[in-house]
CSV table of C-alpha atoms and ligand atoms in Angstrom, one decimal:
chain,number,residue,atom,x,y,z
A,1,MET,CA,-82.7,71.1,7.9
A,2,THR,CA,-79.7,72.6,5.9
A,3,ILE,CA,-80.9,73.9,2.7
A,4,THR,CA,-78.1,73.1,0.2
A,5,ARG,CA,-78.5,74.0,-3.4
A,6,ARG,CA,-78.8,70.3,-4.3
A,7,ASN,CA,-81.5,69.1,-1.8
A,8,PHE,CA,-83.2,72.6,-2.5
A,9,LEU,CA,-83.8,71.4,-6.0
A,10,ALA,CA,-85.1,68.1,-4.9
A,11,SER,CA,-87.1,68.9,-1.8
A,12,THR,CA,-90.7,69.8,-1.6
A,13,ALA,CA,-89.7,72.6,0.9
A,14,ALA,CA,-88.8,74.5,-2.3
A,15,ALA,CA,-92.5,75.0,-2.7
A,16,THR,CA,-92.9,76.9,0.6
A,17,LEU,CA,-89.8,79.0,-0.2
A,18,MET,CA,-90.8,79.8,-3.8
A,19,PRO,CA,-94.6,79.6,-3.8
A,20,ASN,CA,-94.6,80.2,-7.5
A,21,ILE,CA,-92.4,77.5,-8.7
A,22,SER,CA,-94.0,74.2,-9.4
A,23,ILE,CA,-97.1,73.7,-11.6
A,24,ALA,CA,-96.2,76.0,-14.3
A,25,GLN,CA,-92.9,74.5,-14.8
A,26,ALA,CA,-94.4,71.0,-15.1
A,27,ARG,CA,-96.7,72.3,-17.8
A,28,ARG,CA,-94.0,74.5,-19.5
A,29,VAL,CA,-96.4,77.5,-19.6
A,30,LEU,CA,-95.9,80.8,-18.6
A,31,ARG,CA,-99.0,83.0,-18.4
A,32,ALA,CA,-98.9,86.6,-18.0
A,33,ARG,CA,-102.1,87.8,-16.1
A,34,THR,CA,-103.4,90.1,-13.4
A,35,GLY,CA,-103.3,89.2,-9.8
A,36,LEU,CA,-103.6,90.3,-6.2
A,37,GLN,CA,-100.6,90.3,-4.0
A,38,HIS,CA,-99.6,91.8,-0.6
A,39,ILE,CA,-96.5,93.8,-1.6
A,40,ALA,CA,-97.1,97.0,0.5
A,41,PRO,CA,-96.0,97.5,4.1
A,42,GLU,CA,-97.9,95.8,6.8
A,43,GLY,CA,-101.3,97.1,7.5
A,44,PHE,CA,-101.8,98.0,3.8
A,45,PRO,CA,-104.1,96.2,1.5
A,46,GLU,CA,-103.3,93.9,-1.3
A,47,THR,CA,-102.3,95.4,-4.5
A,48,ASP,CA,-103.6,94.6,-8.0
A,49,ILE,CA,-100.5,93.5,-10.0
A,50,TRP,CA,-99.6,92.1,-13.3
A,51,GLY,CA,-97.5,88.9,-12.9
A,52,TYR,CA,-96.4,85.7,-14.6
A,53,GLU,CA,-98.7,83.0,-13.3
A,54,GLY,CA,-100.4,85.9,-11.4
A,55,GLY,CA,-97.6,86.5,-9.0
A,56,VAL,CA,-94.6,88.9,-8.4
A,57,PRO,CA,-92.0,87.6,-8.9
A,58,GLY,CA,-93.0,85.0,-11.6
A,59,PRO,CA,-91.9,81.4,-11.3
A,60,VAL,CA,-88.1,80.8,-10.9
A,61,ILE,CA,-86.9,79.0,-14.0
A,62,ARG,CA,-83.9,76.9,-13.1
A,63,VAL,CA,-82.1,75.0,-15.9
A,64,PRO,CA,-78.7,73.3,-16.3
A,65,GLN,CA,-76.2,75.0,-18.5
A,66,GLY,CA,-76.4,74.1,-22.0
A,67,ARG,CA,-80.0,72.8,-22.0
A,68,LYS,CA,-83.1,74.1,-23.4
A,69,VAL,CA,-85.6,76.3,-21.9
A,70,SER,CA,-89.1,75.9,-23.6
A,71,ARG,CA,-92.2,77.9,-22.5
A,72,LYS,CA,-95.4,78.7,-24.1
A,73,PHE,CA,-96.1,82.2,-23.2
A,74,PHE,CA,-100.0,83.0,-22.9
A,75,ASN,CA,-100.8,86.5,-22.8
A,76,ASP,CA,-103.9,87.2,-20.6
A,77,LEU,CA,-103.1,90.9,-20.1
A,78,PRO,CA,-105.1,93.7,-21.5
A,79,GLN,CA,-102.1,94.7,-23.6
A,80,GLY,CA,-99.8,93.1,-26.1
A,81,SER,CA,-96.7,91.7,-24.5
A,82,SER,CA,-93.6,89.4,-25.0
A,83,ILE,CA,-90.8,88.0,-23.0
A,84,HIS,CA,-87.2,88.9,-23.2
A,85,TRP,CA,-84.7,86.6,-21.4
A,86,HIS,CA,-82.3,89.3,-20.1
A,87,GLY,CA,-78.5,88.4,-20.6
A,88,ILE,CA,-79.0,85.2,-22.4
A,89,ARG,CA,-76.8,84.8,-25.4
A,90,ILE,CA,-79.9,83.6,-27.3
A,91,GLU,CA,-81.1,83.0,-31.1
A,92,ASN,CA,-82.4,86.1,-32.2
A,93,ALA,CA,-85.9,85.2,-33.0
A,94,MET,CA,-86.2,84.2,-29.3
A,95,ASP,CA,-85.1,87.6,-27.9
A,96,GLY,CA,-88.6,88.9,-27.3
A,97,VAL,CA,-88.1,92.6,-28.6
A,98,VAL,CA,-91.5,93.8,-29.9
A,99,GLY,CA,-90.8,96.0,-32.9
A,100,LEU,CA,-87.4,94.3,-33.7
A,101,THR,CA,-87.4,90.5,-33.3
A,102,GLN,CA,-91.3,89.8,-33.0
A,103,GLU,CA,-94.7,91.3,-32.9
A,104,ALA,CA,-96.6,91.7,-29.9
A,105,VAL,CA,-98.3,88.8,-28.5
A,106,ALA,CA,-102.0,90.2,-28.5
A,107,PRO,CA,-104.3,89.5,-25.6
A,108,GLY,CA,-105.5,86.0,-25.7
A,109,ASP,CA,-102.7,85.0,-27.9
A,110,SER,CA,-99.5,82.8,-27.2
A,111,PHE,CA,-96.0,82.6,-28.4
A,112,ASP,CA,-93.5,79.5,-28.0
A,113,TYR,CA,-90.2,80.5,-26.6
A,114,ASP,CA,-87.6,77.8,-27.1
A,115,PHE,CA,-84.0,78.4,-26.6
A,116,THR,CA,-80.8,77.0,-25.2
A,117,VAL,CA,-78.8,78.7,-22.4
A,118,PRO,CA,-75.0,78.7,-23.2
A,119,ASP,CA,-74.0,80.5,-20.0
A,120,ALA,CA,-74.4,79.5,-16.3
A,121,GLY,CA,-75.4,82.3,-13.9
A,122,THR,CA,-78.1,84.7,-12.7
A,123,TYR,CA,-80.3,85.9,-15.4
A,124,TRP,CA,-84.0,87.0,-15.5
A,125,TYR,CA,-87.0,87.6,-17.7
A,126,HIS,CA,-89.5,90.4,-18.4
A,127,PRO,CA,-91.7,91.9,-21.2
A,128,HIS,CA,-90.3,93.8,-24.0
A,129,ASN,CA,-93.4,95.8,-24.9
A,130,LYS,CA,-94.3,98.9,-22.9
A,131,THR,CA,-92.0,97.6,-20.5
A,132,TRP,CA,-92.1,100.9,-18.5
A,133,GLU,CA,-95.6,100.1,-17.6
A,134,GLN,CA,-95.5,96.2,-17.7
A,135,MET,CA,-92.5,95.8,-15.4
A,136,ALA,CA,-93.8,98.5,-13.1
A,137,ARG,CA,-96.9,96.3,-12.6
A,138,GLY,CA,-94.8,93.3,-11.6
A,139,LEU,CA,-93.9,91.3,-14.7
A,140,TYR,CA,-90.5,89.8,-14.0
A,141,GLY,CA,-88.9,86.5,-12.8
A,142,ALA,CA,-85.6,84.9,-12.3
A,143,LEU,CA,-83.9,82.5,-14.9
A,144,ILE,CA,-81.1,80.7,-13.2
A,145,VAL,CA,-78.6,78.6,-15.2
A,146,GLU,CA,-77.0,76.1,-13.1
A,147,GLU,CA,-73.1,75.4,-13.3
A,148,SER,CA,-72.4,71.8,-13.8
A,149,ASN,CA,-70.1,71.9,-10.8
A,150,PRO,CA,-71.3,74.8,-8.6
A,151,PRO,CA,-69.5,76.0,-5.6
A,152,GLU,CA,-70.6,74.5,-2.3
A,153,VAL,CA,-72.9,76.6,-0.4
A,154,ASP,CA,-75.5,76.2,2.4
A,155,GLN,CA,-78.1,78.4,0.9
A,156,ASP,CA,-78.6,79.9,-2.6
A,157,GLU,CA,-81.0,82.7,-2.6
A,158,ILE,CA,-82.4,84.9,-5.2
A,159,PHE,CA,-83.2,88.7,-4.4
A,160,LEU,CA,-85.3,90.5,-6.9
A,161,ILE,CA,-85.1,94.0,-5.7
A,162,ASP,CA,-88.0,96.2,-6.9
A,163,ASP,CA,-88.9,99.9,-6.5
A,164,TRP,CA,-92.7,100.4,-6.6
A,165,ARG,CA,-94.7,103.6,-6.8
A,166,LEU,CA,-97.8,103.0,-4.7
A,167,THR,CA,-100.6,105.2,-3.7
A,168,GLN,CA,-101.8,105.7,-0.2
A,169,GLU,CA,-104.3,102.7,-0.8
A,170,ALA,CA,-101.5,100.6,-1.8
A,171,GLU,CA,-102.6,100.7,-5.5
A,172,ILE,CA,-100.1,101.0,-8.4
A,173,ASP,CA,-99.7,104.6,-9.0
A,174,GLU,CA,-101.2,105.1,-12.6
A,175,SER,CA,-98.9,108.0,-13.3
A,176,PHE,CA,-97.3,106.1,-16.4
A,177,GLY,CA,-95.8,108.4,-19.0
A,178,GLN,CA,-95.4,111.3,-16.6
A,179,LEU,CA,-93.2,113.6,-18.5
A,180,MET,CA,-91.4,114.6,-15.4
A,181,ASP,CA,-90.1,110.9,-15.1
A,182,TRP,CA,-89.3,110.5,-18.8
A,183,SER,CA,-87.3,113.7,-19.0
A,184,HIS,CA,-85.6,113.2,-15.6
A,185,GLY,CA,-84.3,110.0,-13.8
A,186,GLY,CA,-87.3,107.7,-14.5
A,187,ARG,CA,-90.2,106.4,-12.5
A,188,ILE,CA,-88.7,106.4,-9.0
A,189,GLY,CA,-91.0,104.7,-6.5
A,190,ASN,CA,-91.8,105.0,-2.8
A,191,TRP,CA,-91.6,101.3,-1.7
A,192,ILE,CA,-89.0,98.7,-2.1
A,193,THR,CA,-89.6,95.0,-2.2
A,194,VAL,CA,-87.6,91.9,-2.4
A,195,ASN,CA,-89.2,89.0,-4.2
A,196,GLY,CA,-92.5,90.8,-4.3
A,197,SER,CA,-92.9,91.6,-0.5
A,198,ALA,CA,-91.7,93.8,2.1
A,199,PRO,CA,-88.1,93.0,3.1
A,200,GLY,CA,-88.0,90.0,5.3
A,201,ASP,CA,-86.2,87.8,7.7
A,202,HIS,CA,-83.8,84.8,6.8
A,203,ALA,CA,-82.7,82.4,9.1
A,204,VAL,CA,-79.1,81.5,9.1
A,205,ARG,CA,-76.3,80.0,11.2
A,206,GLN,CA,-73.1,81.3,12.0
A,207,HIS,CA,-70.3,80.6,9.5
A,208,GLU,CA,-72.8,79.4,6.9
A,209,ARG,CA,-72.0,80.1,3.5
A,210,LEU,CA,-74.6,81.9,1.5
A,211,ARG,CA,-74.9,82.3,-2.3
A,212,LEU,CA,-76.9,85.6,-2.8
A,213,ARG,CA,-78.1,86.4,-6.5
A,214,LEU,CA,-79.1,90.1,-6.6
A,215,VAL,CA,-81.2,91.4,-9.4
A,216,ASN,CA,-82.1,94.9,-10.0
A,217,VAL,CA,-85.6,94.6,-11.4
A,218,ALA,CA,-86.6,98.4,-10.9
A,219,ASN,CA,-87.6,100.6,-13.7
A,220,SER,CA,-85.0,103.0,-13.0
A,221,ARG,CA,-83.7,103.3,-9.4
A,222,ILE,CA,-79.9,102.5,-8.8
A,223,PHE,CA,-79.3,100.8,-5.8
A,224,ASN,CA,-76.4,101.3,-3.5
A,225,LEU,CA,-76.1,98.1,-1.5
A,226,GLU,CA,-73.9,96.9,1.3
A,227,VAL,CA,-73.8,93.6,3.4
A,228,GLU,CA,-73.4,93.7,7.0
A,229,GLY,CA,-72.5,90.7,9.2
A,230,LEU,CA,-71.7,88.9,6.2
A,231,GLN,CA,-68.2,88.5,4.6
A,232,GLY,CA,-67.1,87.4,1.2
A,233,TRP,CA,-66.9,88.0,-2.4
A,234,VAL,CA,-68.7,89.2,-5.5
A,235,VAL,CA,-68.0,86.2,-7.9
A,236,ALA,CA,-70.1,87.2,-10.8
A,237,LEU,CA,-71.6,90.3,-12.5
A,238,ASP,CA,-74.6,90.2,-14.9
A,239,GLY,CA,-74.4,86.3,-14.8
A,240,GLN,CA,-70.8,86.2,-15.9
A,241,PRO,CA,-68.2,84.8,-13.4
A,242,LEU,CA,-65.3,87.2,-12.4
A,243,ASP,CA,-61.9,86.3,-13.1
A,244,GLU,CA,-60.9,87.9,-10.1
A,245,PRO,CA,-63.9,88.0,-7.4
A,246,PHE,CA,-63.5,91.0,-5.2
A,247,THR,CA,-64.5,91.7,-1.7
A,248,ALA,CA,-68.1,92.2,-1.1
A,249,ASN,CA,-69.0,95.2,0.8
A,250,GLN,CA,-70.5,98.1,-1.2
A,251,LEU,CA,-72.0,97.5,-4.4
A,252,THR,CA,-73.9,99.6,-7.1
A,253,LEU,CA,-76.6,97.9,-9.0
A,254,ALA,CA,-77.9,99.6,-11.9
A,255,PRO,CA,-81.3,98.7,-13.4
A,256,ALA,CA,-81.2,95.3,-14.9
A,257,GLN,CA,-77.7,94.4,-13.3
A,258,ARG,CA,-77.1,91.5,-11.3
A,259,ALA,CA,-74.4,90.5,-8.8
A,260,ASP,CA,-73.7,86.9,-7.4
A,261,LEU,CA,-72.1,87.1,-3.8
A,262,ILE,CA,-70.7,84.3,-1.9
A,263,VAL,CA,-70.6,85.3,1.7
A,264,ASP,CA,-70.1,83.8,5.1
A,265,VAL,CA,-72.3,84.6,8.1
A,266,THR,CA,-69.8,86.3,10.3
A,267,ALA,CA,-72.4,87.9,12.7
A,268,ALA,CA,-72.5,85.8,16.0
A,269,ALA,CA,-75.4,83.7,17.1
A,270,GLY,CA,-78.2,85.9,18.3
A,271,GLU,CA,-77.1,88.8,16.1
A,272,LYS,CA,-78.3,90.0,12.8
A,273,GLY,CA,-76.7,90.3,9.5
A,274,ALA,CA,-78.3,92.4,6.8
A,275,LEU,CA,-78.5,93.5,3.3
A,276,VAL,CA,-79.0,97.3,3.3
A,277,MET,CA,-79.4,100.0,0.6
A,278,HIS,CA,-78.1,103.6,1.0
A,279,ASP,CA,-80.3,106.3,-0.2
A,280,ARG,CA,-79.3,110.1,0.3
A,281,GLY,CA,-77.8,109.5,3.7
A,282,ASN,CA,-80.5,107.0,4.9
A,283,THR,CA,-80.1,103.4,5.2
A,284,PHE,CA,-82.8,100.8,4.6
A,285,ARG,CA,-82.7,97.2,5.4
A,286,LEU,CA,-83.6,95.1,2.4
A,287,ALA,CA,-83.1,91.7,4.2
A,288,SER,CA,-82.2,90.6,7.6
A,289,PHE,CA,-80.2,87.5,8.4
A,290,HIS,CA,-80.9,86.5,11.8
A,291,VAL,CA,-78.3,84.1,13.2
A,292,ASP,CA,-79.8,81.2,14.8
A,293,GLY,CA,-77.0,78.9,16.2
A,294,VAL,CA,-73.7,77.8,14.7
A,295,ALA,CA,-73.2,75.8,11.5
A,296,ARG,CA,-69.4,75.3,12.0
A,297,PRO,CA,-66.7,76.4,14.3
A,298,SER,CA,-65.0,78.8,11.7
A,299,ARG,CA,-65.3,80.2,8.3
A,300,LEU,CA,-64.8,77.9,5.4
A,301,LYS,CA,-61.7,78.6,3.3
A,302,GLU,CA,-62.0,81.0,0.4
A,303,SER,CA,-64.3,79.9,-2.2
A,304,GLN,CA,-63.1,79.0,-5.8
A,305,SER,CA,-64.2,81.1,-8.4
A,306,LEU,CA,-66.9,80.1,-10.7
A,307,PRO,CA,-66.0,78.3,-14.0
A,308,GLN,CA,-65.9,80.6,-16.9
A,309,ASN,CA,-68.8,80.6,-19.5
A,310,PRO,CA,-68.0,79.9,-23.2
A,311,VAL,CA,-68.1,83.6,-24.1
A,312,PRO,CA,-65.6,84.3,-27.2
A,313,ALA,CA,-62.5,86.2,-26.1
A,314,LEU,CA,-62.0,89.7,-27.8
A,315,GLY,CA,-60.1,90.1,-31.1
A,316,ASP,CA,-57.4,92.7,-31.7
A,317,LEU,CA,-58.7,96.1,-30.4
A,318,GLN,CA,-56.4,97.9,-32.7
A,319,THR,CA,-58.1,96.8,-35.8
A,320,ALA,CA,-61.5,96.3,-34.3
A,321,ARG,CA,-64.5,98.1,-35.9
A,322,ARG,CA,-65.4,101.1,-34.0
A,323,VAL,CA,-68.5,103.3,-33.7
A,324,ASP,CA,-69.6,106.3,-31.5
A,325,LEU,CA,-72.9,106.4,-29.7
A,326,LEU,CA,-73.6,110.0,-28.6
A,327,MET,CA,-76.2,110.2,-25.8
A,328,GLU,CA,-78.0,113.6,-25.5
A,329,GLY,CA,-81.1,115.2,-24.3
A,330,GLY,CA,-83.1,114.9,-21.0
A,331,ALA,CA,-83.8,117.7,-18.5
A,332,MET,CA,-80.9,120.1,-18.0
A,333,GLY,CA,-79.4,118.7,-21.3
A,334,ARG,CA,-77.8,120.6,-24.2
A,335,MET,CA,-80.0,119.1,-26.9
A,336,ARG,CA,-82.0,121.6,-28.9
A,337,GLU,CA,-83.2,119.2,-31.7
A,338,ALA,CA,-83.2,115.8,-33.0
A,339,MET,CA,-84.6,113.6,-35.9
A,340,MET,CA,-87.8,111.9,-35.2
A,341,ALA,CA,-90.0,110.1,-37.8
A,342,GLY,CA,-87.5,111.3,-40.5
A,343,LYS,CA,-87.8,115.1,-39.5
A,344,MET,CA,-85.8,117.5,-37.6
A,345,GLN,CA,-87.7,118.4,-34.6
A,346,SER,CA,-87.3,121.0,-31.8
A,347,MET,CA,-87.0,120.0,-28.1
A,348,SER,CA,-90.4,121.4,-27.6
A,349,GLN,CA,-92.0,119.4,-30.5
A,350,LEU,CA,-90.2,116.4,-29.2
A,351,SER,CA,-91.5,116.8,-25.6
A,352,SER,CA,-95.0,117.3,-26.8
A,353,LYS,CA,-94.7,113.7,-28.1
A,354,GLY,CA,-93.1,112.5,-24.8
A,355,GLN,CA,-89.7,112.2,-26.4
A,356,PHE,CA,-86.6,113.7,-24.7
A,357,TRP,CA,-83.5,111.7,-25.5
A,358,ALA,CA,-81.5,110.9,-28.6
A,359,PHE,CA,-78.5,108.5,-29.7
A,360,ASN,CA,-76.5,110.1,-32.5
A,361,GLY,CA,-79.1,112.6,-33.0
A,362,ALA,CA,-82.1,110.4,-33.4
A,363,VAL,CA,-85.0,109.7,-31.1
A,364,GLY,CA,-86.3,106.1,-30.8
A,365,LEU,CA,-85.6,103.0,-32.7
A,366,PRO,CA,-84.1,104.3,-36.0
A,367,ASP,CA,-84.7,102.4,-39.3
A,368,VAL,CA,-80.9,101.8,-39.9
A,369,PRO,CA,-78.9,100.0,-37.4
A,370,LEU,CA,-76.1,101.8,-35.5
A,371,LEU,CA,-73.7,99.5,-37.2
A,372,GLU,CA,-73.6,96.4,-39.4
A,373,ALA,CA,-71.2,93.8,-38.3
A,374,GLU,CA,-70.0,90.6,-39.9
A,375,LYS,CA,-70.4,87.5,-37.7
A,376,GLY,CA,-67.2,87.1,-35.6
A,377,GLU,CA,-65.9,90.7,-35.8
A,378,THR,CA,-64.7,92.4,-32.8
A,379,ILE,CA,-66.7,95.7,-32.2
A,380,ILE,CA,-65.9,98.8,-30.0
A,381,ILE,CA,-68.7,101.1,-29.2
A,382,ARG,CA,-67.6,104.3,-27.5
A,383,ILE,CA,-70.5,105.6,-25.5
A,384,ILE,CA,-70.5,109.3,-24.8
A,385,ASN,CA,-72.8,110.6,-22.3
A,386,ASP,CA,-73.6,114.2,-22.9
A,387,THR,CA,-76.5,114.4,-20.5
A,388,ALA,CA,-77.1,115.3,-16.9
A,389,PHE,CA,-78.1,111.7,-16.0
A,390,PRO,CA,-76.5,108.4,-15.6
A,391,HIS,CA,-77.8,105.7,-18.0
A,392,ALA,CA,-77.9,101.8,-17.7
A,393,MET,CA,-76.8,100.8,-21.1
A,394,HIS,CA,-78.0,97.3,-22.2
A,395,LEU,CA,-76.8,95.4,-25.2
A,396,HIS,CA,-79.0,92.4,-26.3
A,397,GLY,CA,-77.4,89.1,-27.3
A,398,PHE,CA,-73.7,89.7,-26.3
A,399,HIS,CA,-71.7,90.3,-23.1
A,400,PHE,CA,-69.3,93.2,-23.5
A,401,ARG,CA,-66.2,94.3,-21.7
A,402,LYS,CA,-65.5,97.9,-20.6
A,403,ILE,CA,-62.3,99.0,-22.1
A,404,GLU,CA,-60.5,101.4,-19.6
A,405,PRO,CA,-58.4,104.3,-21.1
A,406,ASN,CA,-55.2,102.5,-20.1
A,407,GLY,CA,-56.4,99.4,-22.2
A,408,GLU,CA,-57.4,97.3,-19.2
A,409,GLN,CA,-60.3,95.1,-19.7
A,410,GLY,CA,-63.2,95.1,-17.4
A,411,PRO,CA,-65.5,92.2,-16.4
A,412,LEU,CA,-68.1,90.8,-18.9
A,413,ARG,CA,-71.3,92.7,-18.5
A,414,ASP,CA,-74.6,92.9,-20.4
A,415,THR,CA,-75.6,96.2,-18.6
A,416,LEU,CA,-73.2,99.1,-17.9
A,417,LEU,CA,-73.8,102.3,-15.9
A,418,VAL,CA,-72.4,105.3,-17.8
A,419,GLU,CA,-72.2,108.2,-15.7
A,420,ARG,CA,-72.9,111.8,-16.7
A,421,ASP,CA,-70.2,113.2,-18.8
A,422,GLU,CA,-68.6,109.9,-19.0
A,423,ARG,CA,-67.1,108.2,-22.1
A,424,ALA,CA,-67.1,104.5,-21.8
A,425,GLU,CA,-65.8,102.1,-24.5
A,426,ILE,CA,-67.2,98.6,-24.7
A,427,ALA,CA,-65.9,95.9,-26.7
A,428,PHE,CA,-67.5,92.6,-27.8
A,429,VAL,CA,-67.5,89.7,-30.3
A,430,ALA,CA,-70.3,90.0,-32.8
A,431,ASP,CA,-70.6,86.2,-33.0
A,432,ASN,CA,-74.4,85.9,-33.0
A,433,PRO,CA,-76.4,86.9,-36.1
A,434,GLY,CA,-79.5,88.9,-36.0
A,435,ASP,CA,-80.9,92.5,-35.1
A,436,TRP,CA,-79.9,93.3,-31.5
A,437,LEU,CA,-81.2,96.1,-29.3
A,438,LEU,CA,-79.0,98.6,-27.5
A,439,HIS,CA,-80.8,100.9,-25.2
A,440,CYS,CA,-80.9,102.5,-21.8
A,441,HIS,CA,-82.5,100.1,-19.2
A,442,MET,CA,-84.0,103.0,-17.2
A,443,LEU,CA,-87.3,102.1,-18.9
A,444,GLU,CA,-88.7,105.7,-19.1
A,445,HIS,CA,-85.5,106.6,-21.0
A,446,THR,CA,-86.0,103.7,-23.4
A,447,ALA,CA,-89.5,104.8,-24.0
A,448,ALA,CA,-88.5,108.4,-24.4
A,449,GLY,CA,-86.0,107.9,-27.1
A,450,MET,CA,-82.8,106.0,-26.0
A,451,GLN,CA,-83.0,103.2,-28.4
A,452,THR,CA,-80.8,101.9,-31.2
A,453,TRP,CA,-79.8,98.5,-32.6
A,454,ILE,CA,-77.0,96.7,-34.3
A,455,LYS,CA,-77.1,94.1,-37.1
A,456,VAL,CA,-74.9,91.1,-37.3
A,457,ILE,CA,-74.8,89.3,-40.6
B,501,LIG,CU1,-83.7,93.8,-19.8
B,501,LIG,CU2,-84.1,95.4,-23.6
B,501,LIG,O1,-83.9,94.4,-21.7
B,502,LIG,CU1,-81.1,106.3,-19.2
């Protein structure tokens, strides 16, 4: 059987592909709890994880554009938690940020999430409390918002790519909060999974058209990806369709970023295509597409681009409200002191409290927002990376565009990789009232100081 997107939704075969999908969705409950899952390489035992409905990843939530998502979140974890719906332009009260938009849902308690999804595309959900620990234990899932008129493809697959730090016994390494990670590049692991298990095999046919939804759900690892034996286009980034799709070959995915690819299987029958990652001169296969037969005699014609989402166009950039965000600190950085808890503190005082990074001279979530905007204003934030590391800057509640020095506007994004020593300007329309977090999505960096927020009234 050919799995098209449509019969995928209808068929019971979905249950075998997405073991986690059915029951919880029917009951509209999302329960975070402990579980046991084989995530390590073959021959290793199962791992104690934390997962939504007890699995990694959690259930796929698929919903038509413009509709409501309602989930009663039950917390059966030993820690307070919450759910953040990453990339959704959401009502502020549903954004799930503990300490800014809600209190932590205590163990044994529940919280009702109820929101509409204005934009079609590839999104995801994860906790927003002790995220550096809770995501590393397996709490995340995909949230797919369906276009009303999606491009025709033969297969539509989600790849949630994670980086685990496991012990030799395949247990989750309990080295959470390690200062080395927090002051450097974050918790980098030693084992990569796709959808919670070892990289696997996918059966495809020559000239089949695939939509691949890639999501980086790792704490801090940046993935350098490439497709082989597959040819096509990157059609969306961070959920938002590109005006001009570009050829899919090499692709960088920073933590929390997504890319939607539409590719045709060009490898011949009997051969293998692949999604690979490059890491310091080595190449690892994240997925194999083994070509079993021929779907059609030649490739389909070029895919139409995806329909645009109702994201407001930027206003006049000359008169836009501007603010600077200076990122400092970390290992090999120049920062000597910063404000924390209302006091100027030296780097050694900060590091004794596990804090290493500052935004505009302040460590951690400040009392006052980075800026206050009136609803509808166009805002430009100039992000200045004065650290020795790249950072994956995520703004809640909005999609923004990077403005190049020549004035050119980049694609809509919710997470931007800002390289060391880079200055990047981002612009967005502050059309959504509330308190919105702006932070580095390398979760150890968030926890070690890289957070601020904006207020829209
Ligand atoms: Cu993916 Cu602050 O979130
Ligand atoms: Cu960072």
